[in-house]
Short mmCIF file of C-alpha atoms and ligand atoms in Angstrom, two decimals:
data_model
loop_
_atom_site.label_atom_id
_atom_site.label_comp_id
_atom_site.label_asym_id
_atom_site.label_seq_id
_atom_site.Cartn_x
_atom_site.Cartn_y
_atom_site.Cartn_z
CA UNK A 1 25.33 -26.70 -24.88
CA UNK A 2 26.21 -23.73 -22.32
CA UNK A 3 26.98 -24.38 -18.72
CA UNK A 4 25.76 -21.07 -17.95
CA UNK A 5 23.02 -21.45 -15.81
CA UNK A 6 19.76 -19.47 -16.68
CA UNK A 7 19.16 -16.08 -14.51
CA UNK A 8 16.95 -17.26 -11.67
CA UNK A 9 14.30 -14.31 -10.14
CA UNK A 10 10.76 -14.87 -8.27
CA UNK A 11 8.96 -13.21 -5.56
CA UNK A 12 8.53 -13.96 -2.19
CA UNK A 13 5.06 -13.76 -0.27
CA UNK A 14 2.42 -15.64 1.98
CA UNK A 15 0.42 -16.60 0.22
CA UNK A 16 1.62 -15.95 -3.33
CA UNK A 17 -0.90 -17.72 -5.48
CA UNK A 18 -2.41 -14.48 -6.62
CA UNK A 19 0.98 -12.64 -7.45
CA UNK A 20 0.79 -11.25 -10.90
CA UNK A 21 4.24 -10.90 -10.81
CA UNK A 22 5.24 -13.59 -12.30
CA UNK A 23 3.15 -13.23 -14.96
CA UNK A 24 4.53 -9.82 -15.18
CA UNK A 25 8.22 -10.37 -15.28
CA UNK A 26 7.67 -13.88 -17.76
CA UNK A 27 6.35 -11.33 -20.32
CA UNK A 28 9.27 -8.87 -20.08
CA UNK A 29 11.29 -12.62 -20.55
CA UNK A 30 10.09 -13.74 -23.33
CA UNK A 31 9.71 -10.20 -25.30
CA UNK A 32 12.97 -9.72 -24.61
CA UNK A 33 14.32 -13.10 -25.32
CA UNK A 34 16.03 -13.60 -22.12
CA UNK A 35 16.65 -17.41 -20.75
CA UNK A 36 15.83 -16.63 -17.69
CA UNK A 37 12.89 -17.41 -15.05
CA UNK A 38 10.95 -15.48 -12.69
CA UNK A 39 8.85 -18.14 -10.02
CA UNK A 40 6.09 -17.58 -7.50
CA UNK A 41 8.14 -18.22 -4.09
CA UNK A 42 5.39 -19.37 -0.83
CA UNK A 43 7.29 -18.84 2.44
CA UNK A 44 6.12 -18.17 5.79
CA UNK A 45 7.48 -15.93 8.24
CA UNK A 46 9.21 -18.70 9.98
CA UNK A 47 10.76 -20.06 6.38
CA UNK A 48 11.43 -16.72 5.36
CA UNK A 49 15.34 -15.44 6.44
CA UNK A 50 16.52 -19.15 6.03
CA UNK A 51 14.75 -19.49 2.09
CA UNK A 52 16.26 -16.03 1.22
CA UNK A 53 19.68 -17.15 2.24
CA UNK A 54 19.46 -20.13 0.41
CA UNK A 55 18.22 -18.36 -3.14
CA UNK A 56 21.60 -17.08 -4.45
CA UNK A 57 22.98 -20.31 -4.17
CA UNK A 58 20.67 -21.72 -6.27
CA UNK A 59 20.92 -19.28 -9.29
CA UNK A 60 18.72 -16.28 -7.67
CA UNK A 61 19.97 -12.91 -8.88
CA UNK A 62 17.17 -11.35 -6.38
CA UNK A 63 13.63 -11.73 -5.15
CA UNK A 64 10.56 -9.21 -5.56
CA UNK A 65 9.17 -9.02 -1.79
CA UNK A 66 5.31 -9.01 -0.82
CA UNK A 67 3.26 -9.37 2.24
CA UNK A 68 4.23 -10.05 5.25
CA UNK A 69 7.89 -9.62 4.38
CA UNK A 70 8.36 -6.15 3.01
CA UNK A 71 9.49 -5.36 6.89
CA UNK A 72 11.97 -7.84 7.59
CA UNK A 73 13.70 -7.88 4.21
CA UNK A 74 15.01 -4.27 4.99
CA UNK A 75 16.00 -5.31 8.47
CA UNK A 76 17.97 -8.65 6.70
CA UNK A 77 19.66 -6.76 3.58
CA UNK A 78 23.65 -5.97 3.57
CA UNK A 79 22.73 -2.26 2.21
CA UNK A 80 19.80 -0.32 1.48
CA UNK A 81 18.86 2.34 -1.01
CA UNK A 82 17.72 5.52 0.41
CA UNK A 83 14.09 5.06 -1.05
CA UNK A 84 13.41 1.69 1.05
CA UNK A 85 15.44 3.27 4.17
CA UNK A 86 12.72 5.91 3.98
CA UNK A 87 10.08 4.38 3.33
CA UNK A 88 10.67 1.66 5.90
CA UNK A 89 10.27 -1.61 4.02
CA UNK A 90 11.95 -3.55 0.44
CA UNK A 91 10.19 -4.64 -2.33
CA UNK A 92 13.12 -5.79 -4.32
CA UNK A 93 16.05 -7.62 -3.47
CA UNK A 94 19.36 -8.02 -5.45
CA UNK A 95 22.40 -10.48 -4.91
CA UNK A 96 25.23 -9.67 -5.38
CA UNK A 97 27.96 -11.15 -6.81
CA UNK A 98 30.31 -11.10 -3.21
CA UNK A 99 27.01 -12.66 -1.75
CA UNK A 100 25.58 -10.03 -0.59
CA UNK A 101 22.16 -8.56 -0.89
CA UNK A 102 20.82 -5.14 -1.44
CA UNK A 103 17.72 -3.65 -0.66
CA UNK A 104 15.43 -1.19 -2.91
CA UNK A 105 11.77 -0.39 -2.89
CA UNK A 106 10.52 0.92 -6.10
CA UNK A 107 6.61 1.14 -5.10
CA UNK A 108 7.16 4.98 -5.12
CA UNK A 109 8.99 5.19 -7.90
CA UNK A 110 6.55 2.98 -9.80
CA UNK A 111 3.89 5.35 -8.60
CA UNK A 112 5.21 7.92 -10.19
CA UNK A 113 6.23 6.28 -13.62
CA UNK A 114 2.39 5.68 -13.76
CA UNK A 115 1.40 9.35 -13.33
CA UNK A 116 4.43 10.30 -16.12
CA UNK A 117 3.17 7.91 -18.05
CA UNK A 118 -0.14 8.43 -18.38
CA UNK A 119 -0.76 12.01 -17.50
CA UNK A 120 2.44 13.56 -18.91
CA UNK A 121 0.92 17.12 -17.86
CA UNK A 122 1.14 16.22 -14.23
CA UNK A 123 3.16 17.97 -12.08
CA UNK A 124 3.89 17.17 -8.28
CA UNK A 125 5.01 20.43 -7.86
CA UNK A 126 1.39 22.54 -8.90
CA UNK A 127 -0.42 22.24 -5.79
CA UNK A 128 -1.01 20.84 -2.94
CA UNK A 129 -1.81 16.62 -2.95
CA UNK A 130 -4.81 14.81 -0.99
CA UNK A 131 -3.12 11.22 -0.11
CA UNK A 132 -6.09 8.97 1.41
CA UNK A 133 -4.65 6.27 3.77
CA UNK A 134 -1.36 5.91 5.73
CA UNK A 135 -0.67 2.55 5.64
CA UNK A 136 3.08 0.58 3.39
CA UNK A 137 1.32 1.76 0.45
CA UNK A 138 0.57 5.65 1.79
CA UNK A 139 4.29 5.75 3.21
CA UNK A 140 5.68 4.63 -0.38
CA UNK A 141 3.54 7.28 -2.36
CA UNK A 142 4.13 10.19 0.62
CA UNK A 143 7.91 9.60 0.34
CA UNK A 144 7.34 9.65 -3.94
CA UNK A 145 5.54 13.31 -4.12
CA UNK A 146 7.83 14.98 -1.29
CA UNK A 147 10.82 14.27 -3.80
CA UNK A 148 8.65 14.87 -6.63
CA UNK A 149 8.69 18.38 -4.84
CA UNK A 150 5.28 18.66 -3.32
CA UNK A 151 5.03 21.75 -0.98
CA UNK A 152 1.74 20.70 0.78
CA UNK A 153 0.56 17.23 1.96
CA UNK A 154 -2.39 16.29 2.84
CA UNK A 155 -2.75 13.02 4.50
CA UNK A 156 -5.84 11.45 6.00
CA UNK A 157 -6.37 8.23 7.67
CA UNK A 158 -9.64 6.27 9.73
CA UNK A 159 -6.95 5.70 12.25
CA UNK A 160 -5.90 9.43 12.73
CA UNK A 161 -2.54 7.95 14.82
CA UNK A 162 -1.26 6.04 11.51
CA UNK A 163 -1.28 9.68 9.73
CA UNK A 164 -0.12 11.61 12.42
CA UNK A 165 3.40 9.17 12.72
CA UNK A 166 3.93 9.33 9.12
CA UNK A 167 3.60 13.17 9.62
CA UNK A 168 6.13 13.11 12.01
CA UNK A 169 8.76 11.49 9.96
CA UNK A 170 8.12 12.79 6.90
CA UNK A 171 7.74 16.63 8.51
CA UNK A 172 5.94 19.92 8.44
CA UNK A 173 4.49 19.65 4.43
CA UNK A 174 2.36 16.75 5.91
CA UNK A 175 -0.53 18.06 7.26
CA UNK A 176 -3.00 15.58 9.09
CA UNK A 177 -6.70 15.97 8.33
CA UNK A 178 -9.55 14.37 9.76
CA UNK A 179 -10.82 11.13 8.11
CA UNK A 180 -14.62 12.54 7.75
CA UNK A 181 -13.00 15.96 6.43
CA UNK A 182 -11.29 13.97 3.75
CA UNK A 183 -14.11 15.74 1.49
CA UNK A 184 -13.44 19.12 2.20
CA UNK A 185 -9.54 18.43 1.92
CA UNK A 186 -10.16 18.05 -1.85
CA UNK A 187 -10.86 21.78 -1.93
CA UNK A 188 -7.50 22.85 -4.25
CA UNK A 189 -5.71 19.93 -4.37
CA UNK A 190 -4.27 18.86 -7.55
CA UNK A 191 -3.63 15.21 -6.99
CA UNK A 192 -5.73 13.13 -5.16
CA UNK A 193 -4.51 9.34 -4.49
CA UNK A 194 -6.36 6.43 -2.71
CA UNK A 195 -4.09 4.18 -1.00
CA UNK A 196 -6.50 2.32 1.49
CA UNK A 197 -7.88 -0.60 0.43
CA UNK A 198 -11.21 0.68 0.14
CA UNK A 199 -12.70 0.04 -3.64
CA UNK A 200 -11.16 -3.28 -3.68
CA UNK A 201 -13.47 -6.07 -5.38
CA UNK A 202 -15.45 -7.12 -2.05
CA UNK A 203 -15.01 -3.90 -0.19
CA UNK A 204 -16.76 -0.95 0.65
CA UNK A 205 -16.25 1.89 -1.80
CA UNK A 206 -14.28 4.70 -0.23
CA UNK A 207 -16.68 7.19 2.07
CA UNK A 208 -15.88 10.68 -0.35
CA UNK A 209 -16.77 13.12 -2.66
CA UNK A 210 -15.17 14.54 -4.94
CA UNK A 211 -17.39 17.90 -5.08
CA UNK A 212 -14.58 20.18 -3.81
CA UNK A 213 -12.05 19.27 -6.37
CA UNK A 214 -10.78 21.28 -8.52
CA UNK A 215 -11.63 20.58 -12.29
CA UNK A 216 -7.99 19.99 -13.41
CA UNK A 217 -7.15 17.92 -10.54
CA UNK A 218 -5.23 14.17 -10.73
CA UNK A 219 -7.18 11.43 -9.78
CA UNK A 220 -5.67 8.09 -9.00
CA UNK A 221 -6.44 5.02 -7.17
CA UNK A 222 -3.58 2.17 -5.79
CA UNK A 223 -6.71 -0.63 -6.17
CA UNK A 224 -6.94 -2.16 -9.33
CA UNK A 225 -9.27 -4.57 -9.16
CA UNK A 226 -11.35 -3.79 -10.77
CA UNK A 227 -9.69 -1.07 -12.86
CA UNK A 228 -12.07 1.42 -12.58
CA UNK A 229 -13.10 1.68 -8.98
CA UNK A 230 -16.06 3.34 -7.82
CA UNK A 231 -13.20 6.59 -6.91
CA UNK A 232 -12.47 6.79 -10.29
CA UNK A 233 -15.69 5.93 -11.91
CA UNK A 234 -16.69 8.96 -9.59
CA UNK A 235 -13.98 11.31 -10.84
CA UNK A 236 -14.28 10.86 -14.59
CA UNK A 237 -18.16 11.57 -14.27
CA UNK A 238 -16.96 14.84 -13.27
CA UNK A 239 -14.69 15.41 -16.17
CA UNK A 240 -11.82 15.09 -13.95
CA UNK A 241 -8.47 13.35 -15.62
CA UNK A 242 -7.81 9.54 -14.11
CA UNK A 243 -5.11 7.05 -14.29
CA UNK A 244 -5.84 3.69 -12.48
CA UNK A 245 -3.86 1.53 -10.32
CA UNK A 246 -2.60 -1.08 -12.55
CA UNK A 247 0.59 0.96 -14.08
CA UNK A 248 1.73 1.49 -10.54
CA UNK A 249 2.48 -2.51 -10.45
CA UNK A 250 4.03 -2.56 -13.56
CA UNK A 251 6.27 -0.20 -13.38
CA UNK A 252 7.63 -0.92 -9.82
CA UNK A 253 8.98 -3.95 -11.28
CA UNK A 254 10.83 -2.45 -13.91
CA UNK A 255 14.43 -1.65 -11.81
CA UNK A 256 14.32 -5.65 -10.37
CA UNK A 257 14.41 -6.78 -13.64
CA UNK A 258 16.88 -4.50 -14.66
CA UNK A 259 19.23 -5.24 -12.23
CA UNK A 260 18.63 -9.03 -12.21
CA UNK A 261 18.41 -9.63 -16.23
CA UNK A 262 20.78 -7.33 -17.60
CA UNK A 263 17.84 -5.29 -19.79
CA UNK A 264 15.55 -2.68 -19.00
CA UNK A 265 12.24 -3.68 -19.92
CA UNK A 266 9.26 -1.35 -21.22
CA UNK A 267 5.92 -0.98 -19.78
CA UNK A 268 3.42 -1.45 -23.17
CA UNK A 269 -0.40 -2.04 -23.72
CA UNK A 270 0.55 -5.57 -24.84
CA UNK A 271 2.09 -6.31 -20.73
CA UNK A 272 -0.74 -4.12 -19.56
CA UNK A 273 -3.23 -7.03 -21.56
CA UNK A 274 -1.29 -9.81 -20.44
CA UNK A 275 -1.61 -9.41 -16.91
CA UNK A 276 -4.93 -8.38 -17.27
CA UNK A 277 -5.20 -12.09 -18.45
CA UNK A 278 -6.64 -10.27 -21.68
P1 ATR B 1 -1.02 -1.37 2.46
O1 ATR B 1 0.34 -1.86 2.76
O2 ATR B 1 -1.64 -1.96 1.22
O3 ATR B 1 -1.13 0.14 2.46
P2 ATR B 1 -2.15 -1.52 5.11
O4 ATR B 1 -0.86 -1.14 5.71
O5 ATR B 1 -2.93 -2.62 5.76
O6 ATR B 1 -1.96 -1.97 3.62
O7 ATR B 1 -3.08 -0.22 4.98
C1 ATR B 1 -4.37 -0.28 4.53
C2 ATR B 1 -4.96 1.12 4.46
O8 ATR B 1 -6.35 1.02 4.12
C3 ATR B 1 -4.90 1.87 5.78
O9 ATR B 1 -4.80 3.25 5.53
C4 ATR B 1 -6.26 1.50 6.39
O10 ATR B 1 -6.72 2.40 7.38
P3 ATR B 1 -6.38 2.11 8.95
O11 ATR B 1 -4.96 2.54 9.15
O12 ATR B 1 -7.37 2.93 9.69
O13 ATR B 1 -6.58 0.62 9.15
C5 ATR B 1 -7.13 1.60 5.16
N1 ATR B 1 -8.40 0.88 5.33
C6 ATR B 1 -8.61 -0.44 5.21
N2 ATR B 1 -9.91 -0.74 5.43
C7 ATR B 1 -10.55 0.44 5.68
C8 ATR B 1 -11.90 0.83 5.94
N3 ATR B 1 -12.89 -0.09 6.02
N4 ATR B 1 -12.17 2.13 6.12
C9 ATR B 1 -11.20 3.06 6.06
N5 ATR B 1 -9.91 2.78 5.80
C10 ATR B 1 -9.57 1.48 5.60
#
């Protein structure tokens, strides 16, 4: 018998019930064989900075972050990566070993891994993007394509302020459109990304079309549930080439799990199935 305690990792929301996360990360466990444990962690705001503290003590190599924390976990890390300085919020959290704890957020980077991964002809870098909605999500995925090397952003938002403050940190490639000219902006852009909410299972469908697009265009959508949203649904019936939502969530938790279980897992139909609950 070992006295090695088993590598402890979870992730921290409120609620949390309907994290796939752990489903996600106990899949990378077992394929790799690692005797470790990744657990659905409830706290409220109020729980929150004490409960982190408490984690590495208990075994916790480090702690995916969800809503309503992705804001104060930045402000309580030790150091931050330049990603989740940027981008203003952490969605993963490692200990370290002197007790301190480091903060990354990999939402853009898993945005991106999606795109690579299932459209390896994409290319930030052959026109301009369309980027609908400018809330954590849109800040994650504007951050992404500017190092991705876009030249021209496009960024629209129902609240034209949200847009406009992104704009002003993220500088002169953003361009702020009008919300009801979020059609027209279409017109030449060669990815197009939904970030609001809007598709979502129980929620409007999002108020575009896709007319002005160009026909070799990137179409992708943050929601995935359901997979295909109306957005996408919309694109492919105009021959236009989709990836949906889903591979964005697996691959932003590909670096925790790294860092926190010692191997780098892969992101596979068979995970895609299993968190599908296929
Ligand atoms: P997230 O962190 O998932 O991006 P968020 O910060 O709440 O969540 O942002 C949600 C995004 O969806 C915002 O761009 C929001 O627009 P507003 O900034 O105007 O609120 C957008 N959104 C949500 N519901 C919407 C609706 N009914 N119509 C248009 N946009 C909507």
């Amino acid at each position: 018998m070992s006295d090695i305690a088993p590598p402890l990792a979870g992730v921290i929301g409120f609620p949390i019930a309907h994290s796939k996360s752990p489903v996600l990360h106990g899949y990378w466990l077992r394929e790799l064989g690692i005797q470790g444990y990744y657990v659905p962690l409830q706290m409220s705001q109020a729980e929150f900075v004490g409960g982190l503290r408490s984690l590495p003590k208990l075994g916790f190599k480090g702690v995916n972050i969800t809503l309503p924390h992705k804001i104060p976990a930045l402000g309580l890390a030790d150091s931050v990566t330049d990603r989740a300085a940027l981008i203003g919020a952490a969605n993963t959290l490692t200990f370290k070993d002197d007790g301190s704890i480091r903060a990354d957020n990999t939402d853009g980077y898993g945005f991106i891994q999606n795109l690579r991964q299932n459209a390896p002809d994409w290319d930030a870098r052959k026109g301009p993007a369309l980027v609908l909605g400018a809330g954590g999500a849109s800040r994650a995925i504007v951050s992404a394509l500017l190092s991705e090397g876009v030249t021209e952003l496009r960024l629209t938002n129902r609240t034209r302020g949200r847009a406009e403050m992104l704009a002003d940190q993220f500088g002169a490639k953003v361009q702020v459109v009008d919300w009801n000219r979020a059609s027209d902006a279409m017109d030449g852009a060669m990815t197009i990304v939904n970030t609001t909410s809007l598709g979502m299972e129980g929620q409007p469908a999002l108020p575009v079309v896709l007319d002005a697009a160009p026909k070799d265009t990137l179409v992708t959508d943050i929601v995935y549930t359901p997979l295909l949203t109306d957005f996408l649904a919309a694109a492919q019936a105009r021959g236009l080439k989709t990836v949906d939502g889903l591979g964005m969530l697996l691959h932003q938790g590909v670096p925790g799990f790294e860092n926190w279980f010692g191997a780098r897992p892969e992101v596979t139909d068979g995970l895609r199935n299993a968190v599908l609950g296929l």
